[in-house]
mmCIF file of C-alpha atoms and ligand atoms in Angstrom:
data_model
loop_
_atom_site.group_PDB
_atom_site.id
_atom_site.type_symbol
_atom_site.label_atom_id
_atom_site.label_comp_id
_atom_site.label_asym_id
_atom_site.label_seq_id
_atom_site.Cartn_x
_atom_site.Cartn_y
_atom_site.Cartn_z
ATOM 1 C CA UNK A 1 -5.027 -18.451 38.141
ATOM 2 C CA UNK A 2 -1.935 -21.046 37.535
ATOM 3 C CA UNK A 3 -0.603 -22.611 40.706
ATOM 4 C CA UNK A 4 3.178 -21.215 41.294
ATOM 5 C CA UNK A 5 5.943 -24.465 41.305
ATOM 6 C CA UNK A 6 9.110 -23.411 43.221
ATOM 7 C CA UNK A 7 12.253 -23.614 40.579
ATOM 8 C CA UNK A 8 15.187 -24.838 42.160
ATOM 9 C CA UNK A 9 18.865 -23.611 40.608
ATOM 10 C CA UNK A 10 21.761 -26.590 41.477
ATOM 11 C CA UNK A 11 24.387 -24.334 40.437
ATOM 12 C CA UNK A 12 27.185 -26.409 40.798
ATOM 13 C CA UNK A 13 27.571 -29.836 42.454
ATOM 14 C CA UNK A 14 30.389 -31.606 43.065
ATOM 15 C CA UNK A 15 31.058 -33.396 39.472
ATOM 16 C CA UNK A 16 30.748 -31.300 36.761
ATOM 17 C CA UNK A 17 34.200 -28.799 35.974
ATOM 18 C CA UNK A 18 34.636 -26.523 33.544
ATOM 19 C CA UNK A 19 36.292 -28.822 31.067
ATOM 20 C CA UNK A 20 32.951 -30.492 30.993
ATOM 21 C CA UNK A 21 31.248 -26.741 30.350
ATOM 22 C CA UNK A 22 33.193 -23.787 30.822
ATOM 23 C CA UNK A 23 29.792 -22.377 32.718
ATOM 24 C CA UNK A 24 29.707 -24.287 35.214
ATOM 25 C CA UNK A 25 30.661 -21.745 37.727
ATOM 26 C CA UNK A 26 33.051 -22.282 40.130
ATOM 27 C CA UNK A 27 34.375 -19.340 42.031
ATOM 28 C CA UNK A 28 32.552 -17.740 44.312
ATOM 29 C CA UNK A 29 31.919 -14.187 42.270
ATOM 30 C CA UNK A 30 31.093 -16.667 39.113
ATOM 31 C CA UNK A 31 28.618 -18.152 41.540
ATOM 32 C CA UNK A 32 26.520 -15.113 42.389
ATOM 33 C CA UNK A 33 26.590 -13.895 38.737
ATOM 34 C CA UNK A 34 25.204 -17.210 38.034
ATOM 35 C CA UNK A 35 22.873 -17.310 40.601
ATOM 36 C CA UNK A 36 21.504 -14.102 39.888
ATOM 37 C CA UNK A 37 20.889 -14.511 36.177
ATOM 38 C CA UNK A 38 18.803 -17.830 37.221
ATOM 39 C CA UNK A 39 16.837 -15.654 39.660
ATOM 40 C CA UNK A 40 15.775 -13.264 36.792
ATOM 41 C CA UNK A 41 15.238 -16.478 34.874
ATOM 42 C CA UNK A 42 12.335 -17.743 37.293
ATOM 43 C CA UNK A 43 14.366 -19.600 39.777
ATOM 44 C CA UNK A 44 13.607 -18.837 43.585
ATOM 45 C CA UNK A 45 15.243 -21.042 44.852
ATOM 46 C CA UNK A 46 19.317 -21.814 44.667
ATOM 47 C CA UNK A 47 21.106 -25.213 46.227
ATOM 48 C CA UNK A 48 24.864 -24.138 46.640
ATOM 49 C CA UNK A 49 28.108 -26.115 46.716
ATOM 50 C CA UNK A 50 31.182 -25.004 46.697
ATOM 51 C CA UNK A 51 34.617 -26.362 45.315
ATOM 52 C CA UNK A 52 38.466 -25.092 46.135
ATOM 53 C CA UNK A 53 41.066 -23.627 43.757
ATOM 54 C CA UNK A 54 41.282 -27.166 42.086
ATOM 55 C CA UNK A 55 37.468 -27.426 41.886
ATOM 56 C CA UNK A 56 37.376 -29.940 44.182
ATOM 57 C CA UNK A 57 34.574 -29.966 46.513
ATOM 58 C CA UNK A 58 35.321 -28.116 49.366
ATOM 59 C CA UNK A 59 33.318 -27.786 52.679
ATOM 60 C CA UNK A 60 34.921 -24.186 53.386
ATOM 61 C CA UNK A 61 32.288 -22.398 55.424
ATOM 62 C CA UNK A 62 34.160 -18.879 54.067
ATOM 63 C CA UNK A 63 33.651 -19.465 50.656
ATOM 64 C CA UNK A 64 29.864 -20.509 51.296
ATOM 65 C CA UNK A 65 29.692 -17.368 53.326
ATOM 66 C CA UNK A 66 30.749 -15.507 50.547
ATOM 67 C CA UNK A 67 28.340 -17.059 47.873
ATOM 68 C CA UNK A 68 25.113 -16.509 50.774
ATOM 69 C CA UNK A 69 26.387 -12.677 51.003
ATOM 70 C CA UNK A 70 26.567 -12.324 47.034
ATOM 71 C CA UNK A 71 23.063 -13.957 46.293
ATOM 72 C CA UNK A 72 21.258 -11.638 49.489
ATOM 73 C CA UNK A 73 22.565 -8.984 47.986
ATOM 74 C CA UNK A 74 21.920 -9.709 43.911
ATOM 75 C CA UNK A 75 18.849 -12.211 44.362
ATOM 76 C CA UNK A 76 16.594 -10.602 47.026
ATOM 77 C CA UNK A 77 14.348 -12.805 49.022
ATOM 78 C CA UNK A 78 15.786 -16.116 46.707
ATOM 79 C CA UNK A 79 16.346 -18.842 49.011
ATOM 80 C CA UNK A 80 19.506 -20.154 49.995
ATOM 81 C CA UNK A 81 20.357 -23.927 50.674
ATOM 82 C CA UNK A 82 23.616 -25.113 51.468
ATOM 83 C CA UNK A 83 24.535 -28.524 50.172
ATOM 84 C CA UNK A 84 25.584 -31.043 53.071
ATOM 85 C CA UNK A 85 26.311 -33.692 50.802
ATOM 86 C CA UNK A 86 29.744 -35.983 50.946
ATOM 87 C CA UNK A 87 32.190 -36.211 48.128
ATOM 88 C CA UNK A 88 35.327 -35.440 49.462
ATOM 89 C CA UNK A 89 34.500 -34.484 52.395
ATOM 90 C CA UNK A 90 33.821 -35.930 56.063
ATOM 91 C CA UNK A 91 32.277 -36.219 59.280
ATOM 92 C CA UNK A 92 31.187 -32.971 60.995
ATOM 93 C CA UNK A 93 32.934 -31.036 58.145
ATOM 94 C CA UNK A 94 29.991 -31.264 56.245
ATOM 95 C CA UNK A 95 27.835 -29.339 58.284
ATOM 96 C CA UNK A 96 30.214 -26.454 59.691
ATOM 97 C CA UNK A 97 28.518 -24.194 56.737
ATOM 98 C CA UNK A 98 25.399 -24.227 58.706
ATOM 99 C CA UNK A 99 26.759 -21.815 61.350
ATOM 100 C CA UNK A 100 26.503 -19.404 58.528
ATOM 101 C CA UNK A 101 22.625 -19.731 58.609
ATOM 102 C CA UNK A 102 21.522 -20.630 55.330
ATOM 103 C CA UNK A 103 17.385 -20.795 54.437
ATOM 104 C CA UNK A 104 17.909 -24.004 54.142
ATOM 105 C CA UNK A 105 20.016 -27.256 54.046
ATOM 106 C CA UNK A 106 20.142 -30.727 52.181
ATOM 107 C CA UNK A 107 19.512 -33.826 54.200
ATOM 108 C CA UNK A 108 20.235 -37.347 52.753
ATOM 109 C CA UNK A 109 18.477 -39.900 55.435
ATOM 110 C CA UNK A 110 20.766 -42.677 54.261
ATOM 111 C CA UNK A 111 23.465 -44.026 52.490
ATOM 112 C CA UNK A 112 23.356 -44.708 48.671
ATOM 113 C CA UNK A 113 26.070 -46.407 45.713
ATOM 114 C CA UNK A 114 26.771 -43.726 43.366
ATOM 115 C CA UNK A 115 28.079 -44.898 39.718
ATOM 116 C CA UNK A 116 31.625 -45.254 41.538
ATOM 117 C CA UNK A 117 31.411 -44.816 45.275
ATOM 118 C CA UNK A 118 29.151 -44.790 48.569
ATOM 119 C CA UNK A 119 27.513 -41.831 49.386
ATOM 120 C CA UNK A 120 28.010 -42.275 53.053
ATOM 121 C CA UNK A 121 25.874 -40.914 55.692
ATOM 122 C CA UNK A 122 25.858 -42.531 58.804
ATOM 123 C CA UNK A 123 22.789 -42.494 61.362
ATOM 124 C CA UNK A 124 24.632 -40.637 63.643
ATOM 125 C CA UNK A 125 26.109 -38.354 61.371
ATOM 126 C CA UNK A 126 22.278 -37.989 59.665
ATOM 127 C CA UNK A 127 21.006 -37.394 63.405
ATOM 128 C CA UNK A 128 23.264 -34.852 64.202
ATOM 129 C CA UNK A 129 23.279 -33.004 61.377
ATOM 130 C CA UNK A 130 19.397 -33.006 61.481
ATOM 131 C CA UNK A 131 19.767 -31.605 65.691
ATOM 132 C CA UNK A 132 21.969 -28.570 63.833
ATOM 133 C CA UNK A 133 19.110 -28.092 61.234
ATOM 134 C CA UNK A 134 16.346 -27.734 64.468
ATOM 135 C CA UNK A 135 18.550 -25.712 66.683
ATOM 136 C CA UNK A 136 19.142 -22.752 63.610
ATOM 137 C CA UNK A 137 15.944 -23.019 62.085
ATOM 138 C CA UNK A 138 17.415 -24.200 59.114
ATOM 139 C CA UNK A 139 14.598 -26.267 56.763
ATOM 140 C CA UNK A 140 16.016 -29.580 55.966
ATOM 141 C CA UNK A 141 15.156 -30.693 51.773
ATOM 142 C CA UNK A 142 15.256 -34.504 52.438
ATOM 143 C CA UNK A 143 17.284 -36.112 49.731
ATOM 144 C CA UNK A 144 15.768 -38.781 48.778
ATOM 145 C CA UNK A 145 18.462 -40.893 46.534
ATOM 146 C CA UNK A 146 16.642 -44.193 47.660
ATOM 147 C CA UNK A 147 13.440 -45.466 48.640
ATOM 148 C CA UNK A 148 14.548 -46.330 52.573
ATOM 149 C CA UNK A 149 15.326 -42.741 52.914
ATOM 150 C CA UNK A 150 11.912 -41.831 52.611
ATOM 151 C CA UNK A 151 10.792 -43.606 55.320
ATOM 152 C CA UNK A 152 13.705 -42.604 57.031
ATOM 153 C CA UNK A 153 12.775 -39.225 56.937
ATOM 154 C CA UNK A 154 9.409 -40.287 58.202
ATOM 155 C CA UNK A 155 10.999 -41.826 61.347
ATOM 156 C CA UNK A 156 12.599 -38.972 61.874
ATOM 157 C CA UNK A 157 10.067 -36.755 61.918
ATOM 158 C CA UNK A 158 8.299 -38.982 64.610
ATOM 159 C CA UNK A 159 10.637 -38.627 66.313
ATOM 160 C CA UNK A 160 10.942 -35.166 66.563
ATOM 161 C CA UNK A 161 14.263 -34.602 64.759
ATOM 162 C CA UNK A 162 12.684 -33.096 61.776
ATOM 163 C CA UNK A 163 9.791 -30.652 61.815
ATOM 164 C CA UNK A 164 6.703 -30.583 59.824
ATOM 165 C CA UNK A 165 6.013 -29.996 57.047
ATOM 166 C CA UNK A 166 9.241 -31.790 55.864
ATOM 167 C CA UNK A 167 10.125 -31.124 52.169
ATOM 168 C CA UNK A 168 11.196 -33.969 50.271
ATOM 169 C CA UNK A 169 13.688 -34.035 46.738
ATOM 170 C CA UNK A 170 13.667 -37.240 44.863
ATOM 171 C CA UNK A 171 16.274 -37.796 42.923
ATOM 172 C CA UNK A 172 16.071 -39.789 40.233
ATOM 173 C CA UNK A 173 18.260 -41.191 37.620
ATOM 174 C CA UNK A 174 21.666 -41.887 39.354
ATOM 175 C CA UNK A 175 23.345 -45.373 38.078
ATOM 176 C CA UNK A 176 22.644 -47.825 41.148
ATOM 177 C CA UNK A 177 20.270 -45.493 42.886
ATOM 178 C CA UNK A 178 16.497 -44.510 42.018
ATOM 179 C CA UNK A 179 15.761 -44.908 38.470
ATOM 180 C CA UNK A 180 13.762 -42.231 36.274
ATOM 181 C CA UNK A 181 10.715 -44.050 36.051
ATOM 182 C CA UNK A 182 7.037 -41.955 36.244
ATOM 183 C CA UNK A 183 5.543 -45.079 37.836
ATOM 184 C CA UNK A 184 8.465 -45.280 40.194
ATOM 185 C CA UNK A 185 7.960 -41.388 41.012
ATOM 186 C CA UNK A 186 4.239 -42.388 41.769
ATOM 187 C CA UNK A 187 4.528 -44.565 43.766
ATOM 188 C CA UNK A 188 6.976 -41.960 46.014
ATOM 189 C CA UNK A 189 4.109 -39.523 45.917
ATOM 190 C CA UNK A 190 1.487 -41.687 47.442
ATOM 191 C CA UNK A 191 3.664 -43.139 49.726
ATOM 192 C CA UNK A 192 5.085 -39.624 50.720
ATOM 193 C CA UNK A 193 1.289 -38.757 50.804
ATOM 194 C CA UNK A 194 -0.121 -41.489 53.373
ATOM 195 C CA UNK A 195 3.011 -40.727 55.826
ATOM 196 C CA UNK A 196 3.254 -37.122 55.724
ATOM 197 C CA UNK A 197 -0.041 -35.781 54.241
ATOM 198 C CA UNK A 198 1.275 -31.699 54.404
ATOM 199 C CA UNK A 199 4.895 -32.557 53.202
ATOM 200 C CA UNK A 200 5.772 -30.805 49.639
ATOM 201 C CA UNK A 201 8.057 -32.651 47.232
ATOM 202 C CA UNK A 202 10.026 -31.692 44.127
ATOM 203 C CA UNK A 203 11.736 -34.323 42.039
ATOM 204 C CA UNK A 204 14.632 -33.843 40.013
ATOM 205 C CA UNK A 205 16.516 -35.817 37.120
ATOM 206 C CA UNK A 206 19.967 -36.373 35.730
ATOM 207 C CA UNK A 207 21.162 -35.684 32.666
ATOM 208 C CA UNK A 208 18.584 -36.203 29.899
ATOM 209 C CA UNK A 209 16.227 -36.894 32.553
ATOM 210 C CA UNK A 210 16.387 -33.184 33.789
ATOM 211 C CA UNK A 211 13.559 -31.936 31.220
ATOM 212 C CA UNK A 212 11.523 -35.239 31.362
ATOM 213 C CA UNK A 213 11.471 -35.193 35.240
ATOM 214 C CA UNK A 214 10.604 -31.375 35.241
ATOM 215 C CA UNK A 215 7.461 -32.514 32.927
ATOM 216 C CA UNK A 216 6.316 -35.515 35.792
ATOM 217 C CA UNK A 217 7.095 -32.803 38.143
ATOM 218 C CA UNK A 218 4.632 -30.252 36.946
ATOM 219 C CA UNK A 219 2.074 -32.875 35.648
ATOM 220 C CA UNK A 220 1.665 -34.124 39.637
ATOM 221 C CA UNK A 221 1.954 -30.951 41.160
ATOM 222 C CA UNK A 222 4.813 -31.013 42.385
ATOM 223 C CA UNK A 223 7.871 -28.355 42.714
ATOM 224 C CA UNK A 224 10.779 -28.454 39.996
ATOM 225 C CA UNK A 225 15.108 -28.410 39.909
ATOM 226 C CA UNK A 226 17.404 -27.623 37.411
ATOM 227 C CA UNK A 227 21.007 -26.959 37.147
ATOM 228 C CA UNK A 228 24.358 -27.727 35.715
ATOM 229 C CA UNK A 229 24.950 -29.661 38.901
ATOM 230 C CA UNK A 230 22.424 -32.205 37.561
ATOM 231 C CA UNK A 231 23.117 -31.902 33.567
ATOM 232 C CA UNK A 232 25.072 -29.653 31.463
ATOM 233 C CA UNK A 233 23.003 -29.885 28.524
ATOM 234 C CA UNK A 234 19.982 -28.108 27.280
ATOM 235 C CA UNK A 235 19.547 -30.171 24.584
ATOM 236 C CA UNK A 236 20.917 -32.991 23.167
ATOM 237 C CA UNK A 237 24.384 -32.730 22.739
ATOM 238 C CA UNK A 238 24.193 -28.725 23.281
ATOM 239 C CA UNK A 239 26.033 -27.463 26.180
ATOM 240 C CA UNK A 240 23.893 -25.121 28.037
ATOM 241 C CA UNK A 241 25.378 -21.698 28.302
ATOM 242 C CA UNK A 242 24.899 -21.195 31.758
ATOM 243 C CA UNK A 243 22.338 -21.778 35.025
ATOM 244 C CA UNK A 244 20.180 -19.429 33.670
ATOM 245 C CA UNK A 245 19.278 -21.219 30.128
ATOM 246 C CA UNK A 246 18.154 -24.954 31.810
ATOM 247 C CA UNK A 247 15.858 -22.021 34.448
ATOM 248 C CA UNK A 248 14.571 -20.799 30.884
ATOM 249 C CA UNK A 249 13.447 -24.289 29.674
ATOM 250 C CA UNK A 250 11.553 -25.370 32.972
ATOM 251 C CA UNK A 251 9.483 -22.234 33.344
ATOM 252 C CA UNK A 252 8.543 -22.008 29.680
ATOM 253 C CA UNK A 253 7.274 -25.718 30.528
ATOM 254 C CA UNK A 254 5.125 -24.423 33.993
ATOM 255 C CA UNK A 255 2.438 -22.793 31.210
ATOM 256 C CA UNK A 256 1.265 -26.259 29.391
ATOM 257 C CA UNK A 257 0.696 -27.569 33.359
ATOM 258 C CA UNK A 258 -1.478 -24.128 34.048
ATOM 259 C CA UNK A 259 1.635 -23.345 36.473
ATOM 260 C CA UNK A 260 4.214 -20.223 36.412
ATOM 261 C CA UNK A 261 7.159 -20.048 38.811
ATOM 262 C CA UNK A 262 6.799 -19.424 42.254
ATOM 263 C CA UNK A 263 8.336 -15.599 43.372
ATOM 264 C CA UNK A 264 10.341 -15.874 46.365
ATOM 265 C CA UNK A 265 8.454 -14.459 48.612
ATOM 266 C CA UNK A 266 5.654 -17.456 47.214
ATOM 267 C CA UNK A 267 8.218 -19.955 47.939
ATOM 268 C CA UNK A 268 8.855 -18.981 50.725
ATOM 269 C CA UNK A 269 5.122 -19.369 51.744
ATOM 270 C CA UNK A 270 4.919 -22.699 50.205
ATOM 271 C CA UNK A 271 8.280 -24.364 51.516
ATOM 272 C CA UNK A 272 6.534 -22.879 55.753
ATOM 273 C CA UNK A 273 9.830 -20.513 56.109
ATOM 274 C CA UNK A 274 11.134 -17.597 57.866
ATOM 275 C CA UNK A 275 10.604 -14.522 55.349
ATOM 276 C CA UNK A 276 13.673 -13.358 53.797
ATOM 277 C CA UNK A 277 15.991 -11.204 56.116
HETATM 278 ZN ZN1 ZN B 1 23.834 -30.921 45.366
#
């Protein structure tokens, strides 16, 4: 019986606009439609930013609202995770979407370069967004952009501000963060492994690295994301037409590793969360 690997849809992001491929959706209804042809794609599992009328990103807890009302109602049971991440935006802005009671919410334990700025996130901005997470019952995914974050995350949990099992992402591929290296990934897994033994972990890669990640991904066991947030191509100089096509390519992949994607309701079991509402 093949093992089910949870498919994660980045539907958006912050960098990638429409002049860079016109599917990158943007608004909210373009969002849900999306969304939901991802879900019937294999994907159980969608991370959601959202941008303003200039497709900047935007930490509008409205407009997130709107998307988490669409995808209940086209995707059911899929599971919803806000982004908290920066660009653009500040402070406690970033995690005023959570009143809106997502599924589930990033978490970056640290601060990172990106190729032309610092992803900033401060400990106490890190610490109270994490109190926010516990209080809702929202599941934290632990970005994990670079390798102090992991044991950040660790430290955390010790602490009490993040329950277990905690759910890692490792991101891989960013100029002047993590590189996409398999040994590199590895090593994450074991040490992810000897400080939280029940934690589950998905990686994910940019750009070319999507498909190559998704492969080290299935190979170790571990849970898979794809996305025009991440890439915009599905093959090598071939815009993809939308979510749903980069969804297509991972799960054909999940068969060669004796996997298939996980349902919702599966992910759901795997990930330790609420059932869907
Ligand atoms: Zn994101």
């Amino acid at each position: 019986m093949a093992e089910p690997t949870i498919i994660t849809v980045a539907i958006t992001g912050s960098v990638p606009r429409k002049k860079d491929n016109p599917a990158v959706p943007v608004e909210p209804e373009e969002q849900i439609e999306s969304t939901q042809r991802a879900f019937e794609a294999g994907a159980a599992l969608a991370h959601i930013h959202v941008r303003d009328k200039d497709e900047n990103p935007s930490s509008d807890p409205g407009r997130f609202l709107r998307v988490k009302e669409g995808v209940m109602k086209h995707c059911p049971g899929m599971i919803i995770q806000f982004s908290t991440g920066g660009r653009g935006r500040a402070g406690a802005e970033r995690w005023q979407p959570l009143l809106h009671d997502p599924d589930m919410a990033s978490l970056t334990t640290g601060s990172v370069n990106f190729p032309a700025s610092i992803y900033e996130n401060t400990p106490q901005l890190i610490e109270e967004m994490a109190k926010v997470m516990l209080e809702r019952d929202i599941k934290p995914e632990i970005e994990v952009f670079d390798l102090a974050m992991l044991y950040n995350a660790h430290n955390m949990a010790e602490k009490g501000l993040l329950r277990r099992p905690i759910h890692c992402q490792f991101v891989m591929g960013i100029p002047n963060a993590l590189p996409a290296r398999e040994k590199t990934l590895d090593f994450l897994i074991s040490e992810l492994r000897e400080l939280e033994p029940d934690a589950t972990w998905a990686a994910m890669g940019i750009s070319r690295w999507q498909i190559v990640v998704n492969e080290w991904c299935l190979k170790r066991g571990g849970h898979l994301r794809t996305g025009l947030e991440d890439n915009i191509y599905r093959a090598k100089g071939v815009l993809a037409t939308g979510n749903a096509d980069l969804v297509r390519l991972a799960a054909d992949l999940c068969a060669k590793y004796g996997r298939r994607p996980a349902t919702p309701a599966e992910a759901r079991m795997i990930l330790k969360l609420r059932p869907a509402t």
